Amino acid sequence: MISATFEIQLPPDIWITQLSRAFPQATFRLLSGYRVEDSALELGETVTDHPNDVAAEMADHPSIAAYELLESDDRRVLAKYETTDTALYDFVEQSAQTIEFPITVQNGWYEFDLTGTREELDRFQEVLESSPLSYELRSLVGAQETDELLTDRQREVLETAIRDGYFEIPRECTLSELADSLEIDKSTASNILRRGEARIVKSFVSRPD
């Protein structure tokens, strides 16, 4: 199996393209979503310097049929909503791939991960090549390499750190909060993180070009 990260240009006429271009410094994350007939129900997070403006623009957009603000502070908005823009789901269904959340959108581009066989990813790239939208393949990693690289515990801690935002800039989760989430002490979490990171870095640096 192979894990790939793609960055794809969004169609100009959908709401998230318009909103992300109106707030080009904001990071929009689609945390989960699914199609319901002619609309989609989604849970989305936005990290921005203008959370109230983003929330207002999103709620008022004609493609947003329903909007509920769940959380908001001076840097973040979390909301669930229904949208009539289903281009993302149409595209994924056309390519016969499964969406892996979260999907990140910034300034008219969205980035997401796919995992599949070489043949499945080749077919996905064929769909991209036939599309008028630009795209970039950001990374390509053999899952077997990663499986052999980390212990189960290192993988668990690193995946939790990624999910909770420990590696984000600015950091969304402290080491203490990560340790609490894993139900381990802070020093243990730090040691496991450093060992896992060291294995990944050493593997990358020693890999032939």
JSON list of C-alpha atoms in Angstrom, two decimals:
[
{"chain": "A", "resi": 1, "resn": "MET", "atom": "CA", "xyz": [0.00, 0.00, 0.00]},
{"chain": "A", "resi": 2, "resn": "ILE", "atom": "CA", "xyz": [1.07, 3.57, -0.73]},
{"chain": "A", "resi": 3, "resn": "SER", "atom": "CA", "xyz": [0.10, 6.80, 1.04]},
{"chain": "A", "resi": 4, "resn": "ALA", "atom": "CA", "xyz": [0.03, 9.95, -1.10]},
{"chain": "A", "resi": 5, "resn": "THR", "atom": "CA", "xyz": [-0.66, 13.60, -0.34]},
{"chain": "A", "resi": 6, "resn": "PHE", "atom": "CA", "xyz": [-2.24, 15.65, -3.11]},
{"chain": "A", "resi": 7, "resn": "GLU", "atom": "CA", "xyz": [-2.85, 19.39, -3.40]},
{"chain": "A", "resi": 8, "resn": "ILE", "atom": "CA", "xyz": [-5.57, 20.23, -5.91]},
{"chain": "A", "resi": 9, "resn": "GLN", "atom": "CA", "xyz": [-6.91, 23.54, -7.19]},
{"chain": "A", "resi": 10, "resn": "LEU", "atom": "CA", "xyz": [-10.55, 24.01, -6.29]},
{"chain": "A", "resi": 11, "resn": "PRO", "atom": "CA", "xyz": [-13.19, 24.97, -8.89]},
{"chain": "A", "resi": 12, "resn": "PRO", "atom": "CA", "xyz": [-13.71, 28.75, -8.74]},
{"chain": "A", "resi": 13, "resn": "ASP", "atom": "CA", "xyz": [-17.49, 28.61, -8.37]},
{"chain": "A", "resi": 14, "resn": "ILE", "atom": "CA", "xyz": [-17.84, 26.70, -5.08]},
{"chain": "A", "resi": 15, "resn": "TRP", "atom": "CA", "xyz": [-18.27, 28.33, -1.70]},
{"chain": "A", "resi": 16, "resn": "ILE", "atom": "CA", "xyz": [-15.06, 27.14, -0.04]},
{"chain": "A", "resi": 17, "resn": "THR", "atom": "CA", "xyz": [-12.99, 28.49, -2.96]},
{"chain": "A", "resi": 18, "resn": "GLN", "atom": "CA", "xyz": [-14.63, 31.88, -2.64]},
{"chain": "A", "resi": 19, "resn": "LEU", "atom": "CA", "xyz": [-14.32, 31.97, 1.15]},
{"chain": "A", "resi": 20, "resn": "SER", "atom": "CA", "xyz": [-10.72, 30.74, 1.24]},
{"chain": "A", "resi": 21, "resn": "ARG", "atom": "CA", "xyz": [-9.72, 33.36, -1.34]},
{"chain": "A", "resi": 22, "resn": "ALA", "atom": "CA", "xyz": [-11.53, 36.07, 0.60]},
{"chain": "A", "resi": 23, "resn": "PHE", "atom": "CA", "xyz": [-9.47, 35.03, 3.65]},
{"chain": "A", "resi": 24, "resn": "PRO", "atom": "CA", "xyz": [-6.21, 33.80, 2.05]},
{"chain": "A", "resi": 25, "resn": "GLN", "atom": "CA", "xyz": [-4.32, 33.56, 5.35]},
{"chain": "A", "resi": 26, "resn": "ALA", "atom": "CA", "xyz": [-6.99, 31.35, 6.96]},
{"chain": "A", "resi": 27, "resn": "THR", "atom": "CA", "xyz": [-6.72, 27.56, 7.12]},
{"chain": "A", "resi": 28, "resn": "PHE", "atom": "CA", "xyz": [-10.00, 25.68, 6.62]},
{"chain": "A", "resi": 29, "resn": "ARG", "atom": "CA", "xyz": [-10.16, 22.04, 7.73]},
{"chain": "A", "resi": 30, "resn": "LEU", "atom": "CA", "xyz": [-12.98, 19.70, 6.75]},
{"chain": "A", "resi": 31, "resn": "LEU", "atom": "CA", "xyz": [-12.94, 17.28, 9.70]},
{"chain": "A", "resi": 32, "resn": "SER", "atom": "CA", "xyz": [-15.75, 15.01, 8.48]},
{"chain": "A", "resi": 33, "resn": "GLY", "atom": "CA", "xyz": [-18.50, 15.01, 5.91]},
{"chain": "A", "resi": 34, "resn": "TYR", "atom": "CA", "xyz": [-20.89, 12.90, 3.90]},
{"chain": "A", "resi": 35, "resn": "ARG", "atom": "CA", "xyz": [-23.34, 13.36, 1.07]},
{"chain": "A", "resi": 36, "resn": "VAL", "atom": "CA", "xyz": [-27.10, 13.37, 1.69]},
{"chain": "A", "resi": 37, "resn": "GLU", "atom": "CA", "xyz": [-28.87, 13.35, -1.69]},
{"chain": "A", "resi": 38, "resn": "ASP", "atom": "CA", "xyz": [-28.18, 16.77, -3.25]},
{"chain": "A", "resi": 39, "resn": "SER", "atom": "CA", "xyz": [-26.29, 18.26, -0.30]},
{"chain": "A", "resi": 40, "resn": "ALA", "atom": "CA", "xyz": [-23.52, 17.39, 2.14]},
{"chain": "A", "resi": 41, "resn": "LEU", "atom": "CA", "xyz": [-23.37, 17.54, 5.93]},
{"chain": "A", "resi": 42, "resn": "GLU", "atom": "CA", "xyz": [-19.95, 18.62, 7.17]},
{"chain": "A", "resi": 43, "resn": "LEU", "atom": "CA", "xyz": [-17.99, 19.45, 10.30]},
{"chain": "A", "resi": 44, "resn": "GLY", "atom": "CA", "xyz": [-15.44, 22.17, 9.64]},
{"chain": "A", "resi": 45, "resn": "GLU", "atom": "CA", "xyz": [-12.78, 24.07, 11.54]},
{"chain": "A", "resi": 46, "resn": "THR", "atom": "CA", "xyz": [-11.17, 27.37, 10.56]},
{"chain": "A", "resi": 47, "resn": "VAL", "atom": "CA", "xyz": [-7.96, 28.79, 12.03]},
{"chain": "A", "resi": 48, "resn": "THR", "atom": "CA", "xyz": [-7.83, 32.51, 11.30]},
{"chain": "A", "resi": 49, "resn": "ASP", "atom": "CA", "xyz": [-7.14, 35.97, 12.69]},
{"chain": "A", "resi": 50, "resn": "HIS", "atom": "CA", "xyz": [-10.74, 36.91, 11.81]},
{"chain": "A", "resi": 51, "resn": "PRO", "atom": "CA", "xyz": [-12.97, 34.15, 13.23]},
{"chain": "A", "resi": 52, "resn": "ASN", "atom": "CA", "xyz": [-16.13, 36.25, 13.52]},
{"chain": "A", "resi": 53, "resn": "ASP", "atom": "CA", "xyz": [-15.84, 37.52, 9.94]},
{"chain": "A", "resi": 54, "resn": "VAL", "atom": "CA", "xyz": [-15.26, 34.01, 8.59]},
{"chain": "A", "resi": 55, "resn": "ALA", "atom": "CA", "xyz": [-18.22, 32.59, 10.55]},
{"chain": "A", "resi": 56, "resn": "ALA", "atom": "CA", "xyz": [-20.51, 35.37, 9.31]},
{"chain": "A", "resi": 57, "resn": "GLU", "atom": "CA", "xyz": [-19.43, 34.95, 5.68]},
{"chain": "A", "resi": 58, "resn": "MET", "atom": "CA", "xyz": [-19.88, 31.19, 5.84]},
{"chain": "A", "resi": 59, "resn": "ALA", "atom": "CA", "xyz": [-23.31, 31.36, 7.47]},
{"chain": "A", "resi": 60, "resn": "ASP", "atom": "CA", "xyz": [-24.53, 33.90, 4.89]},
{"chain": "A", "resi": 61, "resn": "HIS", "atom": "CA", "xyz": [-23.18, 32.15, 1.79]},
{"chain": "A", "resi": 62, "resn": "PRO", "atom": "CA", "xyz": [-26.03, 31.03, -0.54]},
{"chain": "A", "resi": 63, "resn": "SER", "atom": "CA", "xyz": [-24.50, 27.54, -0.80]},
{"chain": "A", "resi": 64, "resn": "ILE", "atom": "CA", "xyz": [-24.78, 27.01, 2.97]},
{"chain": "A", "resi": 65, "resn": "ALA", "atom": "CA", "xyz": [-28.30, 25.75, 3.63]},
{"chain": "A", "resi": 66, "resn": "ALA", "atom": "CA", "xyz": [-27.87, 25.44, 7.42]},
{"chain": "A", "resi": 67, "resn": "TYR", "atom": "CA", "xyz": [-25.14, 26.57, 9.78]},
{"chain": "A", "resi": 68, "resn": "GLU", "atom": "CA", "xyz": [-24.50, 25.93, 13.48]},
{"chain": "A", "resi": 69, "resn": "LEU", "atom": "CA", "xyz": [-21.56, 27.51, 15.31]},
{"chain": "A", "resi": 70, "resn": "LEU", "atom": "CA", "xyz": [-20.21, 25.02, 17.84]},
{"chain": "A", "resi": 71, "resn": "GLU", "atom": "CA", "xyz": [-17.09, 26.74, 19.19]},
{"chain": "A", "resi": 72, "resn": "SER", "atom": "CA", "xyz": [-15.32, 30.05, 18.65]},
{"chain": "A", "resi": 73, "resn": "ASP", "atom": "CA", "xyz": [-12.36, 31.89, 20.16]},
{"chain": "A", "resi": 74, "resn": "ASP", "atom": "CA", "xyz": [-9.93, 34.56, 18.96]},
{"chain": "A", "resi": 75, "resn": "ARG", "atom": "CA", "xyz": [-8.18, 32.16, 16.54]},
{"chain": "A", "resi": 76, "resn": "ARG", "atom": "CA", "xyz": [-10.56, 29.31, 15.75]},
{"chain": "A", "resi": 77, "resn": "VAL", "atom": "CA", "xyz": [-14.10, 28.55, 14.60]},
{"chain": "A", "resi": 78, "resn": "LEU", "atom": "CA", "xyz": [-15.74, 25.12, 14.71]},
{"chain": "A", "resi": 79, "resn": "ALA", "atom": "CA", "xyz": [-19.08, 24.64, 12.99]},
{"chain": "A", "resi": 80, "resn": "LYS", "atom": "CA", "xyz": [-21.35, 22.05, 11.46]},
{"chain": "A", "resi": 81, "resn": "TYR", "atom": "CA", "xyz": [-23.27, 22.95, 8.34]},
{"chain": "A", "resi": 82, "resn": "GLU", "atom": "CA", "xyz": [-25.12, 21.70, 5.28]},
{"chain": "A", "resi": 83, "resn": "THR", "atom": "CA", "xyz": [-23.89, 22.73, 1.84]},
{"chain": "A", "resi": 84, "resn": "THR", "atom": "CA", "xyz": [-25.36, 22.28, -1.61]},
{"chain": "A", "resi": 85, "resn": "ASP", "atom": "CA", "xyz": [-21.84, 22.30, -3.12]},
{"chain": "A", "resi": 86, "resn": "THR", "atom": "CA", "xyz": [-20.98, 18.62, -3.58]},
{"chain": "A", "resi": 87, "resn": "ALA", "atom": "CA", "xyz": [-18.14, 18.96, -6.12]},
{"chain": "A", "resi": 88, "resn": "LEU", "atom": "CA", "xyz": [-15.66, 17.30, -3.76]},
{"chain": "A", "resi": 89, "resn": "TYR", "atom": "CA", "xyz": [-17.85, 14.22, -3.38]},
{"chain": "A", "resi": 90, "resn": "ASP", "atom": "CA", "xyz": [-18.54, 14.10, -7.13]},
{"chain": "A", "resi": 91, "resn": "PHE", "atom": "CA", "xyz": [-14.82, 14.16, -7.81]},
{"chain": "A", "resi": 92, "resn": "VAL", "atom": "CA", "xyz": [-14.00, 11.45, -5.27]},
{"chain": "A", "resi": 93, "resn": "GLU", "atom": "CA", "xyz": [-16.79, 9.19, -6.53]},
{"chain": "A", "resi": 94, "resn": "GLN", "atom": "CA", "xyz": [-15.53, 9.65, -10.09]},
{"chain": "A", "resi": 95, "resn": "SER", "atom": "CA", "xyz": [-12.04, 8.60, -9.02]},
{"chain": "A", "resi": 96, "resn": "ALA", "atom": "CA", "xyz": [-13.36, 5.63, -6.95]},
{"chain": "A", "resi": 97, "resn": "GLN", "atom": "CA", "xyz": [-11.28, 6.65, -3.92]},
{"chain": "A", "resi": 98, "resn": "THR", "atom": "CA", "xyz": [-12.21, 7.13, -0.26]},
{"chain": "A", "resi": 99, "resn": "ILE", "atom": "CA", "xyz": [-11.87, 10.53, 1.36]},
{"chain": "A", "resi": 100, "resn": "GLU", "atom": "CA", "xyz": [-9.38, 10.63, 4.22]},
{"chain": "A", "resi": 101, "resn": "PHE", "atom": "CA", "xyz": [-10.12, 13.40, 6.69]},
{"chain": "A", "resi": 102, "resn": "PRO", "atom": "CA", "xyz": [-9.08, 16.01, 7.56]},
{"chain": "A", "resi": 103, "resn": "ILE", "atom": "CA", "xyz": [-9.01, 17.87, 4.25]},
{"chain": "A", "resi": 104, "resn": "THR", "atom": "CA", "xyz": [-7.20, 21.21, 4.42]},
{"chain": "A", "resi": 105, "resn": "VAL", "atom": "CA", "xyz": [-8.15, 24.19, 2.26]},
{"chain": "A", "resi": 106, "resn": "GLN", "atom": "CA", "xyz": [-6.16, 27.39, 1.88]},
{"chain": "A", "resi": 107, "resn": "ASN", "atom": "CA", "xyz": [-6.50, 30.15, -0.71]},
{"chain": "A", "resi": 108, "resn": "GLY", "atom": "CA", "xyz": [-8.37, 28.11, -3.30]},
{"chain": "A", "resi": 109, "resn": "TRP", "atom": "CA", "xyz": [-6.40, 24.85, -2.96]},
{"chain": "A", "resi": 110, "resn": "TYR", "atom": "CA", "xyz": [-7.23, 21.75, -0.95]},
{"chain": "A", "resi": 111, "resn": "GLU", "atom": "CA", "xyz": [-4.87, 19.12, 0.36]},
{"chain": "A", "resi": 112, "resn": "PHE", "atom": "CA", "xyz": [-5.74, 15.58, 1.38]},
{"chain": "A", "resi": 113, "resn": "ASP", "atom": "CA", "xyz": [-4.26, 12.10, 1.77]},
{"chain": "A", "resi": 114, "resn": "LEU", "atom": "CA", "xyz": [-5.10, 8.91, -0.09]},
{"chain": "A", "resi": 115, "resn": "THR", "atom": "CA", "xyz": [-3.97, 5.38, 0.64]},
{"chain": "A", "resi": 116, "resn": "GLY", "atom": "CA", "xyz": [-4.15, 2.62, -1.92]},
{"chain": "A", "resi": 117, "resn": "THR", "atom": "CA", "xyz": [-2.29, 0.31, -4.24]},
{"chain": "A", "resi": 118, "resn": "ARG", "atom": "CA", "xyz": [0.00, 1.66, -6.95]},
{"chain": "A", "resi": 119, "resn": "GLU", "atom": "CA", "xyz": [-2.69, 0.81, -9.52]},
{"chain": "A", "resi": 120, "resn": "GLU", "atom": "CA", "xyz": [-5.38, 2.71, -7.59]},
{"chain": "A", "resi": 121, "resn": "LEU", "atom": "CA", "xyz": [-3.22, 5.80, -7.25]},
{"chain": "A", "resi": 122, "resn": "ASP", "atom": "CA", "xyz": [-2.27, 5.63, -10.92]},
{"chain": "A", "resi": 123, "resn": "ARG", "atom": "CA", "xyz": [-5.98, 5.61, -11.81]},
{"chain": "A", "resi": 124, "resn": "PHE", "atom": "CA", "xyz": [-6.54, 8.56, -9.50]},
{"chain": "A", "resi": 125, "resn": "GLN", "atom": "CA", "xyz": [-3.78, 10.52, -11.20]},
{"chain": "A", "resi": 126, "resn": "GLU", "atom": "CA", "xyz": [-5.35, 9.72, -14.58]},
{"chain": "A", "resi": 127, "resn": "VAL", "atom": "CA", "xyz": [-8.56, 11.36, -13.35]},
{"chain": "A", "resi": 128, "resn": "LEU", "atom": "CA", "xyz": [-6.54, 14.38, -12.23]},
{"chain": "A", "resi": 129, "resn": "GLU", "atom": "CA", "xyz": [-4.75, 14.58, -15.58]},
{"chain": "A", "resi": 130, "resn": "SER", "atom": "CA", "xyz": [-8.09, 14.68, -17.40]},
{"chain": "A", "resi": 131, "resn": "SER", "atom": "CA", "xyz": [-9.36, 17.47, -15.13]},
{"chain": "A", "resi": 132, "resn": "PRO", "atom": "CA", "xyz": [-8.90, 21.14, -16.09]},
{"chain": "A", "resi": 133, "resn": "LEU", "atom": "CA", "xyz": [-7.77, 21.87, -12.51]},
{"chain": "A", "resi": 134, "resn": "SER", "atom": "CA", "xyz": [-4.12, 22.05, -11.53]},
{"chain": "A", "resi": 135, "resn": "TYR", "atom": "CA", "xyz": [-2.69, 19.65, -8.96]},
{"chain": "A", "resi": 136, "resn": "GLU", "atom": "CA", "xyz": [0.54, 18.70, -7.21]},
{"chain": "A", "resi": 137, "resn": "LEU", "atom": "CA", "xyz": [1.66, 15.38, -5.72]},
{"chain": "A", "resi": 138, "resn": "ARG", "atom": "CA", "xyz": [3.15, 16.57, -2.42]},
{"chain": "A", "resi": 139, "resn": "SER", "atom": "CA", "xyz": [4.40, 13.24, -1.05]},
{"chain": "A", "resi": 140, "resn": "LEU", "atom": "CA", "xyz": [4.43, 9.53, -1.79]},
{"chain": "A", "resi": 141, "resn": "VAL", "atom": "CA", "xyz": [5.29, 7.02, 0.95]},
{"chain": "A", "resi": 142, "resn": "GLY", "atom": "CA", "xyz": [5.18, 3.24, 0.94]},
{"chain": "A", "resi": 143, "resn": "ALA", "atom": "CA", "xyz": [3.05, 2.23, 3.91]},
{"chain": "A", "resi": 144, "resn": "GLN", "atom": "CA", "xyz": [5.11, -0.91, 4.42]},
{"chain": "A", "resi": 145, "resn": "GLU", "atom": "CA", "xyz": [8.20, 1.23, 5.02]},
{"chain": "A", "resi": 146, "resn": "THR", "atom": "CA", "xyz": [6.42, 3.18, 7.75]},
{"chain": "A", "resi": 147, "resn": "ASP", "atom": "CA", "xyz": [4.98, 0.03, 9.34]},
{"chain": "A", "resi": 148, "resn": "GLU", "atom": "CA", "xyz": [8.47, -1.40, 9.76]},
{"chain": "A", "resi": 149, "resn": "LEU", "atom": "CA", "xyz": [9.95, 1.90, 10.91]},
{"chain": "A", "resi": 150, "resn": "LEU", "atom": "CA", "xyz": [7.88, 2.58, 14.05]},
{"chain": "A", "resi": 151, "resn": "THR", "atom": "CA", "xyz": [6.75, 0.49, 16.99]},
{"chain": "A", "resi": 152, "resn": "ASP", "atom": "CA", "xyz": [2.99, 0.26, 17.59]},
{"chain": "A", "resi": 153, "resn": "ARG", "atom": "CA", "xyz": [3.33, 2.59, 20.59]},
{"chain": "A", "resi": 154, "resn": "GLN", "atom": "CA", "xyz": [5.35, 5.17, 18.66]},
{"chain": "A", "resi": 155, "resn": "ARG", "atom": "CA", "xyz": [2.80, 5.10, 15.86]},
{"chain": "A", "resi": 156, "resn": "GLU", "atom": "CA", "xyz": [-0.08, 5.56, 18.33]},
{"chain": "A", "resi": 157, "resn": "VAL", "atom": "CA", "xyz": [1.58, 8.54, 20.02]},
{"chain": "A", "resi": 158, "resn": "LEU", "atom": "CA", "xyz": [2.59, 10.21, 16.75]},
{"chain": "A", "resi": 159, "resn": "GLU", "atom": "CA", "xyz": [-0.84, 9.72, 15.18]},
{"chain": "A", "resi": 160, "resn": "THR", "atom": "CA", "xyz": [-2.51, 11.19, 18.30]},
{"chain": "A", "resi": 161, "resn": "ALA", "atom": "CA", "xyz": [-0.08, 14.13, 18.22]},
{"chain": "A", "resi": 162, "resn": "ILE", "atom": "CA", "xyz": [-0.94, 14.80, 14.58]},
{"chain": "A", "resi": 163, "resn": "ARG", "atom": "CA", "xyz": [-4.68, 14.48, 15.19]},
{"chain": "A", "resi": 164, "resn": "ASP", "atom": "CA", "xyz": [-4.62, 16.78, 18.23]},
{"chain": "A", "resi": 165, "resn": "GLY", "atom": "CA", "xyz": [-2.54, 19.45, 16.48]},
{"chain": "A", "resi": 166, "resn": "TYR", "atom": "CA", "xyz": [0.72, 19.04, 18.40]},
{"chain": "A", "resi": 167, "resn": "PHE", "atom": "CA", "xyz": [2.77, 19.61, 15.23]},
{"chain": "A", "resi": 168, "resn": "GLU", "atom": "CA", "xyz": [0.70, 22.53, 13.94]},
{"chain": "A", "resi": 169, "resn": "ILE", "atom": "CA", "xyz": [2.11, 26.07, 13.79]},
{"chain": "A", "resi": 170, "resn": "PRO", "atom": "CA", "xyz": [1.03, 27.59, 16.09]},
{"chain": "A", "resi": 171, "resn": "ARG", "atom": "CA", "xyz": [0.74, 24.47, 18.25]},
{"chain": "A", "resi": 172, "resn": "GLU", "atom": "CA", "xyz": [-2.86, 23.50, 19.07]},
{"chain": "A", "resi": 173, "resn": "CYS", "atom": "CA", "xyz": [-2.01, 20.91, 21.74]},
{"chain": "A", "resi": 174, "resn": "THR", "atom": "CA", "xyz": [0.65, 21.06, 24.45]},
{"chain": "A", "resi": 175, "resn": "LEU", "atom": "CA", "xyz": [2.79, 18.11, 25.50]},
{"chain": "A", "resi": 176, "resn": "SER", "atom": "CA", "xyz": [0.86, 17.93, 28.78]},
{"chain": "A", "resi": 177, "resn": "GLU", "atom": "CA", "xyz": [-2.47, 17.85, 26.92]},
{"chain": "A", "resi": 178, "resn": "LEU", "atom": "CA", "xyz": [-1.15, 15.15, 24.57]},
{"chain": "A", "resi": 179, "resn": "ALA", "atom": "CA", "xyz": [0.00, 13.07, 27.56]},
{"chain": "A", "resi": 180, "resn": "ASP", "atom": "CA", "xyz": [-3.42, 13.45, 29.20]},
{"chain": "A", "resi": 181, "resn": "SER", "atom": "CA", "xyz": [-5.12, 12.34, 25.98]},
{"chain": "A", "resi": 182, "resn": "LEU", "atom": "CA", "xyz": [-2.93, 9.21, 25.90]},
{"chain": "A", "resi": 183, "resn": "GLU", "atom": "CA", "xyz": [-3.31, 8.66, 29.67]},
{"chain": "A", "resi": 184, "resn": "ILE", "atom": "CA", "xyz": [0.47, 8.62, 30.21]},
{"chain": "A", "resi": 185, "resn": "ASP", "atom": "CA", "xyz": [2.81, 10.98, 32.02]},
{"chain": "A", "resi": 186, "resn": "LYS", "atom": "CA", "xyz": [4.47, 13.92, 30.27]},
{"chain": "A", "resi": 187, "resn": "SER", "atom": "CA", "xyz": [8.01, 12.52, 30.31]},
{"chain": "A", "resi": 188, "resn": "THR", "atom": "CA", "xyz": [6.88, 9.20, 28.80]},
{"chain": "A", "resi": 189, "resn": "ALA", "atom": "CA", "xyz": [5.03, 11.02, 26.02]},
{"chain": "A", "resi": 190, "resn": "SER", "atom": "CA", "xyz": [8.11, 13.15, 25.32]},
{"chain": "A", "resi": 191, "resn": "ASN", "atom": "CA", "xyz": [10.44, 10.12, 25.16]},
{"chain": "A", "resi": 192, "resn": "ILE", "atom": "CA", "xyz": [8.17, 8.17, 22.81]},
{"chain": "A", "resi": 193, "resn": "LEU", "atom": "CA", "xyz": [7.69, 11.22, 20.58]},
{"chain": "A", "resi": 194, "resn": "ARG", "atom": "CA", "xyz": [11.44, 11.92, 20.34]},
{"chain": "A", "resi": 195, "resn": "ARG", "atom": "CA", "xyz": [12.29, 8.29, 19.57]},
{"chain": "A", "resi": 196, "resn": "GLY", "atom": "CA", "xyz": [9.60, 8.06, 16.90]},
{"chain": "A", "resi": 197, "resn": "GLU", "atom": "CA", "xyz": [10.64, 11.37, 15.35]},
{"chain": "A", "resi": 198, "resn": "ALA", "atom": "CA", "xyz": [14.31, 10.32, 15.42]},
{"chain": "A", "resi": 199, "resn": "ARG", "atom": "CA", "xyz": [13.54, 7.08, 13.56]},
{"chain": "A", "resi": 200, "resn": "ILE", "atom": "CA", "xyz": [11.60, 8.95, 10.87]},
{"chain": "A", "resi": 201, "resn": "VAL", "atom": "CA", "xyz": [14.28, 11.65, 10.45]},
{"chain": "A", "resi": 202, "resn": "LYS", "atom": "CA", "xyz": [17.15, 9.12, 10.32]},
{"chain": "A", "resi": 203, "resn": "SER", "atom": "CA", "xyz": [15.28, 7.02, 7.79]},
{"chain": "A", "resi": 204, "resn": "PHE", "atom": "CA", "xyz": [14.61, 10.07, 5.62]},
{"chain": "A", "resi": 205, "resn": "VAL", "atom": "CA", "xyz": [18.18, 11.43, 5.80]},
{"chain": "A", "resi": 206, "resn": "SER", "atom": "CA", "xyz": [19.77, 8.06, 5.03]},
{"chain": "A", "resi": 207, "resn": "ARG", "atom": "CA", "xyz": [17.40, 7.30, 2.13]},
{"chain": "A", "resi": 208, "resn": "PRO", "atom": "CA", "xyz": [19.16, 7.38, -1.25]},
{"chain": "A", "resi": 209, "resn": "ASP", "atom": "CA", "xyz": [18.11, 10.12, -3.72]}
]
